[in-house]
Amino acid sequence: MANLPDHLLWTLLFVLLLSLSRTSSSRTSPSTSALFDVLDFGADPTGAADSTQAFRDAWTSACGRGDFFATVAVRSGRYLLRPVRFRGPCKSRHVSVRLGGATLVAPPDYRVLGGSSSWLNFDGVSNTSVHGGVLDAKGPSLWACKDSGRDCPDGATTLSFTNSNNIRIKDLTSMDSQMFHISINRCRNVRIQGVRVKADGNSPNTDGIHVQLSTNVLILHSDIATGDDCISIGPGTQNLRVQRIRCGPGHGISIGSLARSENEPGVQNIIVRNTTFQGTQNGLRIKSWARPSNGFVRGVHFIDARMINAQNPIIIDQNYCPYGSRTCPNQESSVKISDVLYRDIQGTSASPIAVRFDCSTKNPCTGIRMRNVYLTCLDDEVTRSACANANGEALGTVRPRSCLFENS
Ligand SMILES: *[C@@H]1O[C@H](CO)[C@@H](O)[C@H](O)[C@H]1NC(C)=O
Ligand SMILES: *[C@@H]1O[C@H](CO)[C@@H](O)[C@H](O)[C@H]1NC(C)=O
């Protein structure tokens, strides 16, 4: 978290500029701030006609004019959008996209988004924020295609930021994404706050928020109900703080899956605190495929979590293989997992094995610490722990009883 003060400073400045831009908007000082209303670029707020080009043009103007603070304003209404890329770098120093009470909807035919990696992609931007709004990607028709076993496109991530710095996503709702809802890839200094994610508990690959190859990321005060991971933390994530999150339905908060490839950057300095998991498949999970990789996970704090009928409240799975045994690598994961703290975790487990540490024989887990963990089973069964190649210590009250190997 070494850079957090910088990030906070930037945020303060941002808020200050926002209020400045509001007070100065009546004066005509285009070099300071300017507003670009998508309606002036031909957007249709009834959702009947396609508004993609209008949004693209409004962005190009806001980005390119060289204002200190430029706003793309989207008034209440429904706007039909195909895949669109908002590219930087911008001449304007700060660009804010204000969606307010607007809903952006994808075309009914899933193939229009299905072949693109993203629906709304911001690439190479700095000092950019997206506020408010509902993003409705109309995912169910693609999920149905995938369920039927027909040949279907992978689907698009609803909102993605790539190669970007100083990003803010606030008070936004994403519903029914085709694939991931929000993805942060190769970014620095990101703050995601007050986000709501909604999708069916059986929708395939609809991770709520995915982060990878990114540094200094905050995810705060969000509510995520979806069919896959609530938050997934991929290779190359450093200095991530997750706080006040409610997950469920879904697969819980996951670090991984790791060891997708042999050469992969590690995950380090992760804090996940004050989370609630309701009816999720997992709670706090670290997962890697069973194959060689130089990836690693180090310095993780899971603090203050409530489990309400989670199937696997605490789990490290280094033999991750969800799609049936024919696809399992059947080797040893060499991802090194160390220094992981579980503190103040309580609630109910839907299965008797409430704590499972299935670590690599090649590279055992070390420095696992449990402190004040209290997990009971719903149907009066006694909860148990299962350990393989897991070293560490238990402190305070720990139930189920720890099976960590205390070798210090
Ligand atoms: C981002 O904002 C800061 C603070 O206003 C400014 O100094 C910097 O130049 C901006 N970055 C870009 C790329 O415009
Ligand atoms: C934890 O989260 C809940 C719900 O989001 C909130 O009401 C509470 O104030 C938070 N507690 C702390 C210590 O942050």
Coordinates of C-alpha atoms and ligand atoms in Angstrom, one line a residue:
M1 CA 0.0 0.0 0.0
A2 CA 3.1 2.2 -0.3
N3 CA 1.5 4.4 -2.9
L4 CA -1.9 4.8 -1.2
P5 CA -1.2 8.4 0.0
D6 CA -0.5 9.5 -3.5
H7 CA -3.7 7.9 -4.7
L8 CA -5.7 9.6 -1.9
L9 CA -4.1 12.9 -2.8
W10 CA -5.1 12.4 -6.4
T11 CA -8.6 11.6 -5.3
L12 CA -8.9 14.7 -3.2
L13 CA -7.6 16.8 -6.1
F14 CA -10.1 15.2 -8.4
V15 CA -13.0 16.1 -6.0
L16 CA -11.7 19.6 -5.8
L17 CA -11.6 19.9 -9.5
L18 CA -15.0 18.5 -9.8
S19 CA -16.4 21.2 -7.6
L20 CA -14.3 23.9 -9.4
S21 CA -15.6 22.7 -12.7
R22 CA -19.2 22.9 -11.5
T23 CA -18.8 26.5 -10.3
S24 CA -17.1 27.6 -13.4
S25 CA -19.3 25.9 -15.9
S26 CA -21.6 29.0 -16.2
R27 CA -18.6 31.1 -17.3
T28 CA -17.2 30.3 -20.8
S29 CA -13.7 29.2 -20.0
P30 CA -13.2 26.2 -22.3
S31 CA -9.6 25.8 -21.2
T32 CA -10.8 24.9 -17.8
S33 CA -13.8 22.7 -18.1
A34 CA -16.3 21.6 -20.8
L35 CA -19.4 19.5 -21.1
F36 CA -20.2 17.2 -24.0
D37 CA -23.7 16.0 -24.0
V38 CA -24.2 12.8 -26.1
L39 CA -27.6 14.1 -27.3
D40 CA -25.7 16.9 -29.1
F41 CA -23.9 14.2 -31.0
G42 CA -27.1 12.5 -32.1
A43 CA -27.6 9.9 -29.4
D44 CA -31.2 8.5 -29.1
P45 CA -32.4 8.4 -25.5
T46 CA -35.4 6.1 -26.4
G47 CA -33.1 3.2 -27.2
A48 CA -34.7 2.7 -30.6
A49 CA -31.7 3.9 -32.7
D50 CA -28.1 2.9 -32.3
S51 CA -26.1 5.5 -30.3
T52 CA -22.6 4.0 -30.7
Q53 CA -21.3 6.7 -33.0
A54 CA -22.7 9.5 -30.8
F55 CA -20.9 8.2 -27.7
R56 CA -17.7 7.7 -29.7
D57 CA -17.9 11.3 -31.0
A58 CA -18.7 12.8 -27.6
W59 CA -15.7 10.9 -26.2
T60 CA -13.4 12.0 -29.0
S61 CA -14.3 15.6 -28.4
A62 CA -14.0 15.5 -24.6
C63 CA -10.7 13.6 -24.8
G64 CA -9.2 15.7 -27.6
R65 CA -9.9 19.3 -26.8
G66 CA -7.3 19.9 -24.1
D67 CA -9.6 21.0 -21.3
F68 CA -8.4 20.7 -17.8
F69 CA -11.7 18.9 -17.0
A70 CA -14.0 17.4 -19.6
T71 CA -17.3 15.7 -19.0
V72 CA -19.2 13.4 -21.3
A73 CA -22.8 13.8 -20.0
V74 CA -25.4 11.1 -20.6
R75 CA -28.9 12.2 -19.6
S76 CA -31.6 9.8 -18.3
G77 CA -32.9 7.4 -21.0
R78 CA -32.0 4.1 -22.7
Y79 CA -29.1 4.1 -25.2
L80 CA -28.5 1.2 -27.5
L81 CA -24.7 0.6 -27.9
R82 CA -22.6 -1.9 -29.9
P83 CA -19.0 -2.6 -28.7
V84 CA -17.1 0.7 -28.4
R85 CA -13.6 1.6 -27.5
F86 CA -12.8 4.9 -25.7
R87 CA -9.1 5.5 -26.4
G88 CA -6.5 7.6 -24.8
P89 CA -4.2 9.3 -24.3
C90 CA -6.3 12.4 -24.0
K91 CA -5.3 16.0 -24.4
S92 CA -7.8 16.8 -21.6
R93 CA -6.3 16.3 -18.2
H94 CA -9.4 14.7 -16.6
V95 CA -12.3 13.1 -18.4
S96 CA -15.5 12.2 -16.5
V97 CA -18.2 10.1 -18.1
R98 CA -21.4 10.7 -16.2
L99 CA -24.1 8.2 -16.8
G100 CA -26.4 9.4 -14.0
G101 CA -29.9 7.8 -14.5
A102 CA -29.1 6.4 -18.0
T103 CA -29.2 2.7 -19.0
L104 CA -26.9 1.5 -21.7
V105 CA -28.3 -1.6 -23.4
A106 CA -26.7 -4.1 -25.7
P107 CA -28.4 -5.2 -29.0
P108 CA -30.7 -8.1 -28.5
D109 CA -28.7 -10.4 -30.8
Y110 CA -25.8 -11.7 -28.6
R111 CA -23.5 -12.1 -31.6
V112 CA -23.1 -8.3 -31.9
L113 CA -21.1 -8.2 -28.7
G114 CA -20.2 -11.9 -28.5
G115 CA -17.1 -11.8 -30.7
S116 CA -15.6 -8.7 -29.0
S117 CA -13.5 -9.0 -25.9
S118 CA -15.3 -6.0 -24.4
W119 CA -18.5 -4.1 -24.8
L120 CA -17.3 -0.8 -23.3
N121 CA -13.5 -0.6 -23.3
F122 CA -11.4 2.3 -22.0
D123 CA -7.8 1.9 -23.3
G124 CA -4.7 3.9 -22.5
V125 CA -6.6 6.6 -20.5
S126 CA -5.6 8.6 -17.4
N127 CA -7.5 10.5 -14.8
T128 CA -10.8 9.1 -16.1
S129 CA -14.0 8.3 -14.2
V130 CA -17.3 6.6 -14.9
H131 CA -20.1 7.6 -12.6
G132 CA -23.6 6.2 -12.2
G133 CA -25.7 4.4 -14.8
V134 CA -26.9 0.9 -15.5
L135 CA -25.1 -1.3 -18.0
D136 CA -27.4 -4.1 -19.4
A137 CA -25.5 -6.5 -21.6
K138 CA -28.5 -8.7 -22.3
G139 CA -26.4 -11.8 -21.4
P140 CA -29.1 -14.5 -21.0
S141 CA -29.4 -15.4 -24.7
L142 CA -25.7 -16.1 -24.8
W143 CA -25.8 -18.1 -21.6
A144 CA -28.6 -20.2 -23.1
C145 CA -26.5 -20.8 -26.2
K146 CA -23.5 -21.9 -24.0
D147 CA -25.8 -24.2 -21.9
S148 CA -27.1 -25.9 -25.0
G149 CA -23.6 -27.0 -26.0
R150 CA -23.9 -25.3 -29.4
D151 CA -21.0 -23.4 -30.8
C152 CA -21.2 -20.0 -29.2
P153 CA -18.9 -17.0 -29.0
D154 CA -17.0 -16.5 -25.7
G155 CA -18.9 -13.3 -25.0
A156 CA -17.8 -9.7 -24.1
T157 CA -16.7 -8.3 -20.8
T158 CA -19.2 -5.5 -20.1
L159 CA -16.8 -2.7 -18.9
S160 CA -13.0 -3.0 -19.2
F161 CA -10.1 -0.7 -18.5
T162 CA -6.8 -1.6 -20.1
N163 CA -3.4 0.1 -19.9
S164 CA -4.8 3.0 -17.9
N165 CA -4.0 5.1 -14.8
N166 CA -6.0 6.9 -12.1
I167 CA -9.3 5.4 -12.8
R168 CA -12.5 5.7 -10.8
I169 CA -15.7 3.7 -11.2
K170 CA -18.5 4.8 -8.9
D171 CA -22.2 4.0 -8.3
L172 CA -22.5 1.9 -11.4
T173 CA -24.7 -1.1 -11.9
S174 CA -23.8 -3.9 -14.3
M175 CA -26.4 -6.5 -15.0
D176 CA -26.5 -9.7 -17.1
S177 CA -23.0 -9.5 -18.6
Q178 CA -22.1 -12.0 -21.3
M179 CA -18.8 -12.7 -19.6
F180 CA -17.0 -10.7 -16.9
H181 CA -18.9 -7.6 -15.6
I182 CA -15.9 -5.4 -15.0
S183 CA -12.3 -6.0 -15.8
I184 CA -9.1 -4.1 -14.8
N185 CA -6.1 -5.1 -16.8
R186 CA -2.6 -3.5 -16.8
C187 CA -3.8 -0.5 -14.8
R188 CA -2.5 1.6 -11.9
N189 CA -4.4 3.5 -9.2
V190 CA -7.9 2.3 -9.6
R191 CA -10.8 3.0 -7.2
I192 CA -14.1 1.1 -7.7
Q193 CA -16.8 2.1 -5.2
G194 CA -20.5 1.6 -4.8
V195 CA -20.8 -0.9 -7.6
R196 CA -23.8 -3.3 -8.0
V197 CA -23.4 -6.5 -10.0
K198 CA -26.5 -8.6 -10.9
A199 CA -26.7 -11.8 -12.8
D200 CA -28.2 -15.2 -12.4
G201 CA -26.3 -17.6 -10.0
N202 CA -26.0 -20.1 -12.8
S203 CA -24.7 -17.7 -15.5
P204 CA -21.4 -19.0 -16.9
N205 CA -18.1 -17.0 -16.5
T206 CA -19.8 -13.9 -15.3
D207 CA -17.1 -12.8 -12.8
G208 CA -18.1 -9.6 -11.0
I209 CA -14.8 -7.7 -10.9
H210 CA -11.6 -9.1 -12.4
V211 CA -8.2 -7.6 -11.7
Q212 CA -4.9 -8.6 -13.3
L213 CA -1.5 -7.1 -14.0
S214 CA -2.5 -4.1 -12.0
T215 CA -1.2 -2.1 -9.0
N216 CA -2.9 0.0 -6.3
V217 CA -6.5 -1.1 -6.7
L218 CA -9.3 -0.3 -4.2
I219 CA -12.6 -2.1 -4.4
L220 CA -15.0 -0.7 -1.8
H221 CA -18.6 -1.0 -0.7
S222 CA -20.0 -3.1 -3.5
D223 CA -22.7 -5.7 -3.8
I224 CA -22.0 -8.6 -6.2
A225 CA -24.5 -11.3 -7.1
T226 CA -23.4 -13.4 -10.1
G227 CA -22.7 -16.8 -11.5
D228 CA -18.9 -17.0 -11.1
D229 CA -16.3 -15.3 -8.9
C230 CA -17.5 -12.3 -7.0
I231 CA -14.0 -10.8 -7.3
S232 CA -11.2 -12.6 -9.2
I233 CA -7.6 -11.6 -8.6
G234 CA -5.4 -12.7 -11.5
P235 CA -1.6 -12.9 -12.0
G236 CA 0.4 -9.7 -11.6
T237 CA -2.0 -8.1 -9.1
Q238 CA -0.2 -6.0 -6.4
N239 CA -1.5 -3.7 -3.6
L240 CA -5.1 -4.6 -3.9
R241 CA -7.5 -3.7 -1.1
V242 CA -11.0 -5.0 -1.0
Q243 CA -13.4 -3.8 1.7
R244 CA -17.1 -3.9 2.6
I245 CA -18.2 -6.3 -0.1
R246 CA -21.3 -8.5 -0.1
C247 CA -21.1 -11.6 -2.4
G248 CA -23.7 -14.1 -3.3
P249 CA -24.8 -15.9 -5.2
G250 CA -21.5 -16.8 -6.9
H251 CA -18.1 -18.5 -6.4
G252 CA -16.7 -16.1 -3.8
I253 CA -13.5 -14.0 -3.8
S254 CA -10.7 -15.8 -5.5
I255 CA -7.1 -15.3 -6.0
G256 CA -6.5 -17.2 -9.3
S257 CA -6.8 -19.2 -11.1
L258 CA -3.1 -19.2 -11.2
A259 CA -0.6 -21.4 -13.2
R260 CA -2.5 -20.9 -16.4
S261 CA 0.9 -20.5 -17.9
E262 CA 4.4 -21.5 -16.9
N263 CA 5.7 -17.9 -16.8
E264 CA 3.4 -15.7 -14.8
P265 CA 3.9 -12.7 -12.5
G266 CA 2.9 -13.2 -8.8
V267 CA 0.2 -11.8 -6.7
Q268 CA 1.2 -9.9 -3.6
N269 CA 0.0 -7.5 -0.9
I270 CA -3.7 -8.2 -0.9
I271 CA -6.1 -7.1 1.8
V272 CA -9.6 -8.4 1.9
R273 CA -11.7 -7.1 4.8
N274 CA -15.3 -6.8 6.0
T275 CA -16.9 -9.2 3.5
T276 CA -20.1 -11.2 3.6
F277 CA -20.7 -14.4 1.7
Q278 CA -24.2 -15.6 1.3
G279 CA -24.9 -19.0 -0.2
T280 CA -21.7 -18.9 -2.3
Q281 CA -19.8 -21.9 -3.6
N282 CA -16.6 -20.6 -1.9
G283 CA -15.8 -17.8 0.5
L284 CA -12.1 -16.9 0.5
R285 CA -10.3 -18.9 -2.1
I286 CA -6.8 -19.3 -3.6
K287 CA -6.7 -21.6 -6.6
S288 CA -4.0 -22.8 -9.0
W289 CA -3.9 -25.4 -11.7
A290 CA -1.7 -28.4 -11.0
R291 CA 1.1 -27.6 -13.4
P292 CA 4.5 -26.0 -13.2
S293 CA 4.6 -22.2 -13.0
N294 CA 6.8 -19.5 -11.5
G295 CA 3.8 -17.6 -10.2
F296 CA 3.3 -17.0 -6.5
V297 CA 1.0 -15.6 -3.9
R298 CA 2.5 -13.8 -0.9
G299 CA 1.2 -11.4 1.7
V300 CA -2.5 -11.9 1.8
H301 CA -4.8 -10.7 4.7
F302 CA -8.3 -12.0 4.9
I303 CA -9.8 -10.2 7.8
D304 CA -13.3 -9.9 9.2
A305 CA -15.5 -12.1 7.0
R306 CA -19.0 -13.5 7.6
M307 CA -20.1 -16.7 6.0
I308 CA -23.7 -17.5 5.6
N309 CA -24.0 -21.1 4.3
A310 CA -20.9 -20.9 2.1
Q311 CA -19.9 -24.3 0.7
N312 CA -16.2 -23.9 1.1
P313 CA -15.7 -20.9 3.4
I314 CA -11.9 -21.1 3.5
I315 CA -10.0 -22.9 0.7
I316 CA -6.7 -23.2 -1.0
D317 CA -6.9 -25.4 -4.0
Q318 CA -3.7 -26.2 -5.8
N319 CA -5.4 -28.9 -7.8
Y320 CA -7.9 -26.7 -9.4
C321 CA -9.7 -28.4 -12.3
P322 CA -13.4 -27.4 -12.6
Y323 CA -14.2 -28.8 -16.0
G324 CA -13.9 -32.6 -15.5
S325 CA -10.9 -34.9 -15.1
R326 CA -10.1 -35.0 -18.8
T327 CA -9.0 -31.4 -18.7
C328 CA -6.9 -31.7 -15.5
P329 CA -3.1 -31.1 -16.0
N330 CA -2.5 -33.9 -13.4
Q331 CA 0.9 -32.5 -12.5
E332 CA 2.1 -30.6 -9.4
S333 CA 1.4 -26.9 -9.0
S334 CA 4.6 -25.1 -8.3
V335 CA 3.0 -21.8 -7.4
K336 CA 4.4 -20.8 -4.1
I337 CA 1.8 -19.6 -1.5
S338 CA 3.1 -17.9 1.6
D339 CA 2.2 -15.5 4.3
V340 CA -1.6 -15.8 4.3
L341 CA -3.6 -14.6 7.3
Y342 CA -7.2 -15.5 8.1
R343 CA -8.4 -13.4 11.0
D344 CA -11.9 -13.0 12.5
I345 CA -13.8 -15.2 10.1
Q346 CA -17.1 -16.6 11.3
G347 CA -20.4 -18.0 10.3
T348 CA -21.8 -21.2 8.8
S349 CA -20.5 -23.7 6.3
A350 CA -22.8 -25.6 4.0
S351 CA -20.4 -28.6 4.0
P352 CA -18.6 -30.3 7.0
I353 CA -15.1 -29.4 5.6
A354 CA -15.1 -25.7 6.4
V355 CA -11.4 -25.2 6.0
R356 CA -9.4 -26.9 3.2
F357 CA -5.7 -26.3 2.4
D358 CA -4.8 -28.5 -0.5
C359 CA -1.2 -27.3 -1.2
S360 CA 1.5 -28.4 -3.6
T361 CA 3.9 -31.2 -2.6
K362 CA 6.5 -29.5 -4.7
N363 CA 6.1 -26.1 -3.1
P364 CA 4.2 -26.5 0.2
C365 CA 2.2 -23.5 1.6
T366 CA 4.1 -21.7 4.3
G367 CA 3.2 -19.0 6.9
I368 CA -0.6 -19.7 6.9
R369 CA -1.9 -18.1 10.0
M370 CA -5.4 -18.5 11.5
R371 CA -6.6 -16.3 14.3
N372 CA -10.2 -16.3 15.7
V373 CA -11.8 -18.4 13.1
Y374 CA -15.2 -19.9 14.1
L375 CA -17.2 -21.8 11.5
T376 CA -20.0 -24.1 12.3
C377 CA -22.0 -26.4 10.1
L378 CA -25.7 -25.7 9.3
D379 CA -27.1 -29.1 10.0
D380 CA -25.4 -29.7 13.4
E381 CA -22.6 -31.7 12.0
V382 CA -19.1 -30.9 13.4
T383 CA -17.0 -29.0 11.0
R384 CA -13.6 -30.3 10.0
S385 CA -10.3 -29.1 8.4
A386 CA -8.4 -30.8 5.7
C387 CA -4.7 -30.1 5.1
A388 CA -2.1 -31.3 2.6
N389 CA 1.3 -29.7 2.6
A390 CA 0.2 -26.7 4.6
N391 CA 2.5 -25.1 7.2
G392 CA 1.6 -22.5 9.7
E393 CA -0.1 -21.8 13.0
A394 CA -3.4 -21.2 14.7
L395 CA -4.0 -18.6 17.4
G396 CA -7.0 -17.7 19.5
T397 CA -10.2 -19.6 19.0
V398 CA -10.0 -21.7 15.9
R399 CA -12.9 -24.0 14.9
P400 CA -12.8 -26.4 13.1
R401 CA -9.5 -27.3 14.8
S402 CA -6.5 -26.5 12.7
C403 CA -4.7 -29.2 10.8
L404 CA -1.8 -26.9 9.8
F405 CA 1.7 -28.4 10.3
E406 CA 3.4 -26.2 12.9
N407 CA 7.1 -26.6 12.0
S408 CA 8.6 -23.4 13.4
Ligands
LIG1 C1 -3.7 13.6 -14.2 O1 -4.1 14.6 -13.2 C2 -3.0 15.2 -12.6 C3 -3.6 16.1 -11.5 O2 -4.4 17.1 -12.0 C4 -2.2 16.0 -13.6 O3 -1.1 16.6 -13.0 C5 -1.8 15.1 -14.7 O4 -1.1 15.8 -15.7 C6 -2.9 14.3 -15.3 N1 -2.5 13.3 -16.2 C7 -2.7 13.4 -17.6 C8 -2.1 12.3 -18.4 O5 -3.4 14.2 -18.1
LIG2 C1 -18.6 -3.6 7.4 O1 -19.5 -3.6 6.3 C2 -20.8 -3.2 6.7 C3 -21.7 -3.4 5.6 O2 -21.1 -3.1 4.4 C4 -20.9 -1.8 7.3 O3 -22.1 -1.5 7.7 C5 -19.9 -1.8 8.5 O4 -19.8 -0.4 8.9 C6 -18.5 -2.2 8.1 N1 -17.6 -2.3 9.2 C7 -16.4 -1.8 9.2 C8 -15.6 -2.0 10.4 O5 -15.9 -1.2 8.2

